[in-house]
Coordinates of C-alpha atoms and ligand atoms in Angstrom, one line a residue:
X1 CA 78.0 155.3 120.1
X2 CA 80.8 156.5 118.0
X3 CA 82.6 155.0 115.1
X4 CA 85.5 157.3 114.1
X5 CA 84.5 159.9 116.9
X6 CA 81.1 160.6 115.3
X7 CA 78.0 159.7 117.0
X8 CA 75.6 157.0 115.2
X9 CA 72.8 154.7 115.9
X10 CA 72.5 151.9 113.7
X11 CA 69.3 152.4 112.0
X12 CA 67.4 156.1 111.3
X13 CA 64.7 157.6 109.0
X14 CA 65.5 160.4 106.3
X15 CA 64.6 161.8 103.2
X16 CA 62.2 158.7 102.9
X17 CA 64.3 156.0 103.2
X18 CA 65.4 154.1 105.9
X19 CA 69.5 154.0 106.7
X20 CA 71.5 151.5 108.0
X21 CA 75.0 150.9 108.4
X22 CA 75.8 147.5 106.5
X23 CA 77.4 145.2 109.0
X24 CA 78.3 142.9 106.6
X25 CA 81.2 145.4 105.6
X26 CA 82.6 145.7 108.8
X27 CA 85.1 146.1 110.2
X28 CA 86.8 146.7 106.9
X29 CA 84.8 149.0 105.3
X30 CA 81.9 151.3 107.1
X31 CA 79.5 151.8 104.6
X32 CA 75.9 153.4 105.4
X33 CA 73.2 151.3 103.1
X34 CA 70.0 153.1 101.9
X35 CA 67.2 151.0 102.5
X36 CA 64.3 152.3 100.1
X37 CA 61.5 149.2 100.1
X38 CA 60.5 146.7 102.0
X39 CA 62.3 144.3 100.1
X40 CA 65.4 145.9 101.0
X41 CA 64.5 145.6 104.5
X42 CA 63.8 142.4 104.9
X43 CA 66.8 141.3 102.6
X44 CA 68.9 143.0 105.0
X45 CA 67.8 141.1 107.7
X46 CA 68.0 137.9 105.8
X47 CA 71.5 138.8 104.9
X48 CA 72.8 140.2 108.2
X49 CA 73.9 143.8 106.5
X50 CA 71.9 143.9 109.9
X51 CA 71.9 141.3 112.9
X52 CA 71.3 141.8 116.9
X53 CA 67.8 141.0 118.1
X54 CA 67.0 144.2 118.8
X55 CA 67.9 145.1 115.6
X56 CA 66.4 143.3 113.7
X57 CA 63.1 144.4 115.7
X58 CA 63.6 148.1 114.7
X59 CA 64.3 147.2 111.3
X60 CA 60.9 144.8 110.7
X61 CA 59.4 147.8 112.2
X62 CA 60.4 150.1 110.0
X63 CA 60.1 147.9 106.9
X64 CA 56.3 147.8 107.6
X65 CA 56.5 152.0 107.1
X66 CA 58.4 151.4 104.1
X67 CA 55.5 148.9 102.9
X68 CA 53.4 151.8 103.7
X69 CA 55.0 153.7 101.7
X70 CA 54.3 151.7 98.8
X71 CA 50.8 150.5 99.6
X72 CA 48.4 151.5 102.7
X73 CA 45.9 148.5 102.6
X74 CA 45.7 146.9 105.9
X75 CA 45.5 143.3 104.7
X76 CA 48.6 144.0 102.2
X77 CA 50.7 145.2 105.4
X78 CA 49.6 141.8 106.9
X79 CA 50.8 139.6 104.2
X80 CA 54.4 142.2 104.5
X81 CA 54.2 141.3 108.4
X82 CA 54.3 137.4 107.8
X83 CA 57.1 138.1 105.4
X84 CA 59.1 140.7 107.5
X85 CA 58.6 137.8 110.4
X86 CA 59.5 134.7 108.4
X87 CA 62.9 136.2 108.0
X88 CA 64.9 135.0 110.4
X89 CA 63.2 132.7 113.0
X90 CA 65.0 133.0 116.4
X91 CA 65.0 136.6 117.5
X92 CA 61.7 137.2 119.0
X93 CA 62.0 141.0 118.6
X94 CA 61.1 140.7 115.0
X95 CA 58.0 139.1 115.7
X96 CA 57.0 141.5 118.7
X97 CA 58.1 144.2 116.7
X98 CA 56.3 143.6 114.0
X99 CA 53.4 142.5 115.9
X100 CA 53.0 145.8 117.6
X101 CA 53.3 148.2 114.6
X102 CA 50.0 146.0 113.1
X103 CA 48.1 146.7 116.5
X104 CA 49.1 150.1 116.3
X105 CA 48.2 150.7 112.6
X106 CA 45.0 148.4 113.0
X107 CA 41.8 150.8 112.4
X108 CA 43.5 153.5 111.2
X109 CA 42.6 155.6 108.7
X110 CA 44.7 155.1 105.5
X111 CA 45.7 158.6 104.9
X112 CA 47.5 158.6 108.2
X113 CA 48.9 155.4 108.2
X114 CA 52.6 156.0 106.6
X115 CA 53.0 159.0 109.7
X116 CA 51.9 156.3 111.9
X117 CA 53.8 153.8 110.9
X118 CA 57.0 155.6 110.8
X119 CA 56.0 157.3 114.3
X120 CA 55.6 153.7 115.8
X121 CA 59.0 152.5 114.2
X122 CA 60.5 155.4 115.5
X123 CA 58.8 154.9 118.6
X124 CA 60.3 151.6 119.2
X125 CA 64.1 152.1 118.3
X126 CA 63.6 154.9 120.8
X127 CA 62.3 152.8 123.3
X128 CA 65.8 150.5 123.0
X129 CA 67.9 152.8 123.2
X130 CA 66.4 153.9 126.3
X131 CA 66.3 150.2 127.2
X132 CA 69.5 149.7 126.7
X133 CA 70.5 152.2 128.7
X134 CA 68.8 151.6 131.5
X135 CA 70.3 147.6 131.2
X136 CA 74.1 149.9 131.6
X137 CA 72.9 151.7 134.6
X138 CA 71.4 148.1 136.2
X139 CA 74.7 146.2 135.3
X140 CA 77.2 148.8 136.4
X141 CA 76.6 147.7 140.0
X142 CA 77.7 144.5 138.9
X143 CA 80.9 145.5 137.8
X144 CA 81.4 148.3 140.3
X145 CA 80.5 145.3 142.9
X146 CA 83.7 143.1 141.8
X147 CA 86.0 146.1 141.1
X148 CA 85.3 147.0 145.1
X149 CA 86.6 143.6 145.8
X150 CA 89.1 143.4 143.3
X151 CA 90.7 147.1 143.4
X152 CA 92.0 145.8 139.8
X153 CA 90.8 145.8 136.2
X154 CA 87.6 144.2 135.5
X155 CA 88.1 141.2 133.0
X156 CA 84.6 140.4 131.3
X157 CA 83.8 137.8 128.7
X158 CA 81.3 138.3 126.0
X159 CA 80.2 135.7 123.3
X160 CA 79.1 137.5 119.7
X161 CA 77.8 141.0 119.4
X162 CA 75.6 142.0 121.9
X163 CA 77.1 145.8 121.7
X164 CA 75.3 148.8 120.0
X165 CA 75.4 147.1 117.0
X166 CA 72.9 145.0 117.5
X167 CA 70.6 147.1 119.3
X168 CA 69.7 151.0 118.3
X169 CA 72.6 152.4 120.5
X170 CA 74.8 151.4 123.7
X171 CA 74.4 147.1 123.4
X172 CA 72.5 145.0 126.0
X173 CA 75.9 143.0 127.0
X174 CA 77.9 146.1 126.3
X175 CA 75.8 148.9 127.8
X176 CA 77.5 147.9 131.5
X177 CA 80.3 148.0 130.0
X178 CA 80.3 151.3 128.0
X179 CA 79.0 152.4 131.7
X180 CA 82.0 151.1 133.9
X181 CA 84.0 152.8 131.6
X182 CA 82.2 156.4 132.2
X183 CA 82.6 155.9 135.6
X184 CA 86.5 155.5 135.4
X185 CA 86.3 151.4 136.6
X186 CA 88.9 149.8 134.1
X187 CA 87.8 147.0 132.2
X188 CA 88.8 144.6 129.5
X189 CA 87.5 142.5 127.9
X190 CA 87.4 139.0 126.6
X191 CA 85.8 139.0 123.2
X192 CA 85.4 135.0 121.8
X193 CA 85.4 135.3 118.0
X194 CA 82.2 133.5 116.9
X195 CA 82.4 130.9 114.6
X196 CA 81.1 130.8 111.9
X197 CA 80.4 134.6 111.5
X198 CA 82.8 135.8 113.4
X199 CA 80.4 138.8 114.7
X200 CA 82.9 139.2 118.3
X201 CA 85.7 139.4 115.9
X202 CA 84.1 141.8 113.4
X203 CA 81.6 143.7 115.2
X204 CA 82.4 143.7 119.0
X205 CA 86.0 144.4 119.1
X206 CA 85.9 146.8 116.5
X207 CA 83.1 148.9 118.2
X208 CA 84.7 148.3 121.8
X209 CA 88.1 150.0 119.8
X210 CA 85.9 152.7 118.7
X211 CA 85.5 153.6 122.3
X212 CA 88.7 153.1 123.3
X213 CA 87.7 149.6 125.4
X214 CA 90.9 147.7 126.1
X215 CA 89.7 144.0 124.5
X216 CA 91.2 141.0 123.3
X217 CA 90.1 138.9 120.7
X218 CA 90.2 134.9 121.4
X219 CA 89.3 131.9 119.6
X220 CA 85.7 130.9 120.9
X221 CA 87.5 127.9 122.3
X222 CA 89.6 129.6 124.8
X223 CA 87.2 130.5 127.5
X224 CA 87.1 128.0 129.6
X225 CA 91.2 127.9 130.1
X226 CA 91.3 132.1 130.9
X227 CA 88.4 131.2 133.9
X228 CA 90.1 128.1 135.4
X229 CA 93.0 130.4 135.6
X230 CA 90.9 132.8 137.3
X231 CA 91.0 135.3 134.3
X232 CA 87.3 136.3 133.7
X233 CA 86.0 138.0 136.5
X234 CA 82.6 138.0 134.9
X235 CA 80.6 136.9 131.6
X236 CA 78.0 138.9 130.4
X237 CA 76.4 138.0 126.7
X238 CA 73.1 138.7 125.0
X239 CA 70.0 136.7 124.0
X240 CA 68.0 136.5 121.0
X241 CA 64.6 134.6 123.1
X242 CA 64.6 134.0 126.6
X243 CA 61.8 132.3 127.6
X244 CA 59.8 133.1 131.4
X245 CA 61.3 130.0 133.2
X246 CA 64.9 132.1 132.4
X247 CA 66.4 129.4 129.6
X248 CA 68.2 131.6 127.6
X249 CA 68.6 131.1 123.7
X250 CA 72.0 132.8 122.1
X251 CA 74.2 132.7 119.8
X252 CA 76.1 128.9 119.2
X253 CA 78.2 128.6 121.6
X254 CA 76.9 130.8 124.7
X255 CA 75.8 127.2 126.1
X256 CA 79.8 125.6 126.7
X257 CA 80.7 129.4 128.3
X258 CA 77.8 129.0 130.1
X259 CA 79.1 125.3 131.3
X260 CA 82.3 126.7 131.8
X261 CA 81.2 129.9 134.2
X262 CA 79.6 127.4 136.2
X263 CA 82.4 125.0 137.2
X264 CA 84.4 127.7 137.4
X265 CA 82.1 129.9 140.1
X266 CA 82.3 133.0 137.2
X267 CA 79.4 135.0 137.1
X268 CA 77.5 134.5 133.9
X269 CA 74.8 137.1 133.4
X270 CA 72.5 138.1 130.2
X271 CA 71.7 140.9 129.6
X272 CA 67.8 141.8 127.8
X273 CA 65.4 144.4 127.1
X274 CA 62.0 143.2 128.0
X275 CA 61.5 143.1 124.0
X276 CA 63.5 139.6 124.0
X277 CA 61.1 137.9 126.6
X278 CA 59.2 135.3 125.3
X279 CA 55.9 134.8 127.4
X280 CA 54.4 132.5 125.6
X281 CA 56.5 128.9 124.8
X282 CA 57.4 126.8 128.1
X283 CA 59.8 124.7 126.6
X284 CA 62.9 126.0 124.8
X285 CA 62.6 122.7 122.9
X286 CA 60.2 124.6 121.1
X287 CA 62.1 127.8 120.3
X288 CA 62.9 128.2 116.5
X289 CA 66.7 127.5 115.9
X290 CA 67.8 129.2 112.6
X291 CA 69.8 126.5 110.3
X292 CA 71.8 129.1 107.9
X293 CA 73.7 128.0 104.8
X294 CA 76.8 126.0 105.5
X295 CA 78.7 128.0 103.5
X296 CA 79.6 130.6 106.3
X297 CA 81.6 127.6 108.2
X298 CA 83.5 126.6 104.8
X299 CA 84.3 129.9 103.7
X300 CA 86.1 133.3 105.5
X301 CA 86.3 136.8 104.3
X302 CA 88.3 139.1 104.6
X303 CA 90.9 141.9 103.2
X304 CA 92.8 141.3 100.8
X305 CA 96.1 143.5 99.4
X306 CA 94.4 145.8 97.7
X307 CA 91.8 146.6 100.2
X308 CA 89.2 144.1 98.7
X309 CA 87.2 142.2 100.9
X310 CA 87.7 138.7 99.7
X311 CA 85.6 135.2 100.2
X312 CA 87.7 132.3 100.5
X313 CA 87.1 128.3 101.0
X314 CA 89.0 127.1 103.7
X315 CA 87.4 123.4 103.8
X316 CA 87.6 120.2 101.9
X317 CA 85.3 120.8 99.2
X318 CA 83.8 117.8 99.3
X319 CA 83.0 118.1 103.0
X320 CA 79.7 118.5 104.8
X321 CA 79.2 121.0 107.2
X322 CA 76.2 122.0 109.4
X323 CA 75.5 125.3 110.8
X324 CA 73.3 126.2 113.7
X325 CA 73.3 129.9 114.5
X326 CA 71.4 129.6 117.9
X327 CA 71.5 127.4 121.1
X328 CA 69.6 126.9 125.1
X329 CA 71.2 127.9 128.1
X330 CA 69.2 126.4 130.5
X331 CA 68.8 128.6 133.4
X332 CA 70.0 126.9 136.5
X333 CA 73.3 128.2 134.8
X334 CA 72.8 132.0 134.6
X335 CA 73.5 133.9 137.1
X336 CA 70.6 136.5 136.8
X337 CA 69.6 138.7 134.2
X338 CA 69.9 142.4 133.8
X339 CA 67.2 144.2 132.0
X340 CA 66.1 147.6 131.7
X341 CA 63.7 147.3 135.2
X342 CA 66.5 145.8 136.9
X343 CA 68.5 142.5 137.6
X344 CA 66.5 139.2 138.9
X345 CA 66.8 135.5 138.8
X346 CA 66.4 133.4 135.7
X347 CA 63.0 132.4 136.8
X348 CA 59.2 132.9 136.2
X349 CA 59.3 134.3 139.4
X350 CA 62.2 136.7 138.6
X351 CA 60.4 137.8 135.8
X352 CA 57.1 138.4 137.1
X353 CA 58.5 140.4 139.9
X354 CA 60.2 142.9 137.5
X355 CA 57.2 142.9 134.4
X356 CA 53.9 141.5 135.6
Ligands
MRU1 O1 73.0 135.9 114.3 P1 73.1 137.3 115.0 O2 74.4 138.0 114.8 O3 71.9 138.1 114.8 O4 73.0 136.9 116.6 C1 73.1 137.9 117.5 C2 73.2 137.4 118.9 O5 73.1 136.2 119.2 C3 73.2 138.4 120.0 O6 73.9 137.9 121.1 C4 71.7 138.7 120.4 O7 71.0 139.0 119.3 C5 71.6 139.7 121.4 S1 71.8 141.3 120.7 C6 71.8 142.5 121.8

């Protein structure tokens, strides 16, 4: 998608390193970071200079071809993989990402391991951005379905950044979006801020300006009034694990929009690549939820006069504060989910009818 009317993606491959556009800069400044070792890599995940789930996937990926670059022993890539994976525990694309660049490399000869390796990584970003696309295409119908009804702009909620972002290109919330827009449907959208981080604030507004998407920013507290006044036509957000019986785990506060969708009859899909399905835990008690450092509640950033971006506290210093970055939708409250094989229920069943 474009920032400043050029095209990007948000992760590529050249002249040996891997480059990624540092989201911790943005919206004020865009800076492109040069990742050159592993270490970088998986720093960059740990400091969110890049976030998303699927993301994050494409960036453990290629931070095992950066290993590779450094050292082509199978059992030292292992002991990268663990690393790459302990990084940030929520998103299961890291792990699946990770997991399928070992199977891939697994056997192979070391002298063609690096061109395998950055093949595979290459391989996967590919594969989301096809993904993601597809998850437009499925979700237009959505939207197109309610502007039919409505003969009036499309008002859609979306909690954090789930836009291209956070994926290789086009977003898993945002790709119907970016679709309905192609196809002439207006929309606008609702964009809750996202405390602590702020990523709607940041990252989804700006990139919904980029493209010229009408969007308002609001305080993450706000949804529930705009729906009982019958002001959100729709939600759509992202997911960083859903699990096969359709519980959905996202970003703090997707769970209350969630709550409030459901008294308020608004749809509330998510929006996935199959990537972000986790097969294997029953009970989202189990999920990982990441517990990051309190400081990003006590303390904003942003410009100051002179153009500097600027970290301020804004609590009582001697207060606690506790920062969960994840939480459970359970699914009786989604509406469905759109993925790149189509929309179905928040169920096992669902599931298995679109993947198994
Ligand atoms: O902590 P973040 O910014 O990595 O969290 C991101 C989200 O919660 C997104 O909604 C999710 O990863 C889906 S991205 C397409």
């Amino acid at each position: 998608m474009k920032i400043q009317n050029k095209e990007y993606r948000t992760i590529w491959y050249e002249d040996d390193v891997v480059k990624i556009i540092d989201q911790t800069k943005l919206p004020h400044q865009f800076v492109v970071k040069n990742l050159k070792t592993v270490k970088d890599a998986i720093n960059a995940i740990k400091v969110m200079e890049v976030r998303g789930a699927p993301l994050i996937g494409g960036t453990a990926a290629y931070g095992i071809a950066l290993a590779a670059q450094e050292n082509t022993d199978y059992e030292f890539l292992k002991k990268i993989a663990e690393e790459l994976i302990r990084s940030r525990p929520t998103a299961i694309n890291l792990q699946w990402a990770v997991n399928r660049m070992m199977k891939k490399l697994l056997g192979i000869n070391s002298n063609k391991i690096l061109n395998t390796a950055l093949k595979e990584a290459k391989e996967i970003c590919d594969e989301d951005e096809k993904f993601c696309e597809n998850i437009g295409i499925n979700g237009l119908k959505i939207i197109e379905e309610i502007y039919n009804k409505k003969k009036d702009t499309v008002n859609i909620l979306t909690h954090c950044n789930a836009g291209w972002l956070a994926t290789i290109n086009w977003g898993t919330a945002t790709s119907p979006i970016y679709h309905a827009q192609k196809k002439g449907i207006p929309v606008h959208i609702w964009v809750d801020e996202t405390r602590p981080r702020n990523q709607g604030a940041n990252l989804t507004s700006y990139e919904l300006n980029e493209e010229e998407i009408p969007n308002t920013i609001i305080a993450d507290n706000t949804g529930g009034i705009l729906m009982q006044r019958g002001e959100v036509d729709l939600c759509i957000v992202g997911t960083d694990r859903t699990l096969s019986n359709g519980d959905v785990c996202n970003k703090i506060g997707t769970y209350l929009k969630a709550l409030a969708a459901y008294d308020n009859n608004v749809p509330f899909y998510v929006a996935l690549p199959s990537s972000t399905i986790d097969w294997d835990i029953k009970d989202s008690k189990n999920i990982p939820i990441e517990e990051r450092n309190s400081e990003e509640l006590s303390h904003v950033e942003g410009i100051d006069e002179n153009n500097e971006i600027k970290k301020v506290l804004i609590y009582p210093s001697k207060s606690k504060a506790m920062n969960l970055a994840f939480d459970i939708t359970p699914a009786k409250y989604v509406t469905g989910l759109i993925t790149e094989k189509g929309i179905c229920e928040a169920s096992l069943e669902g599931l298995k009818n679109l993947f198994k």
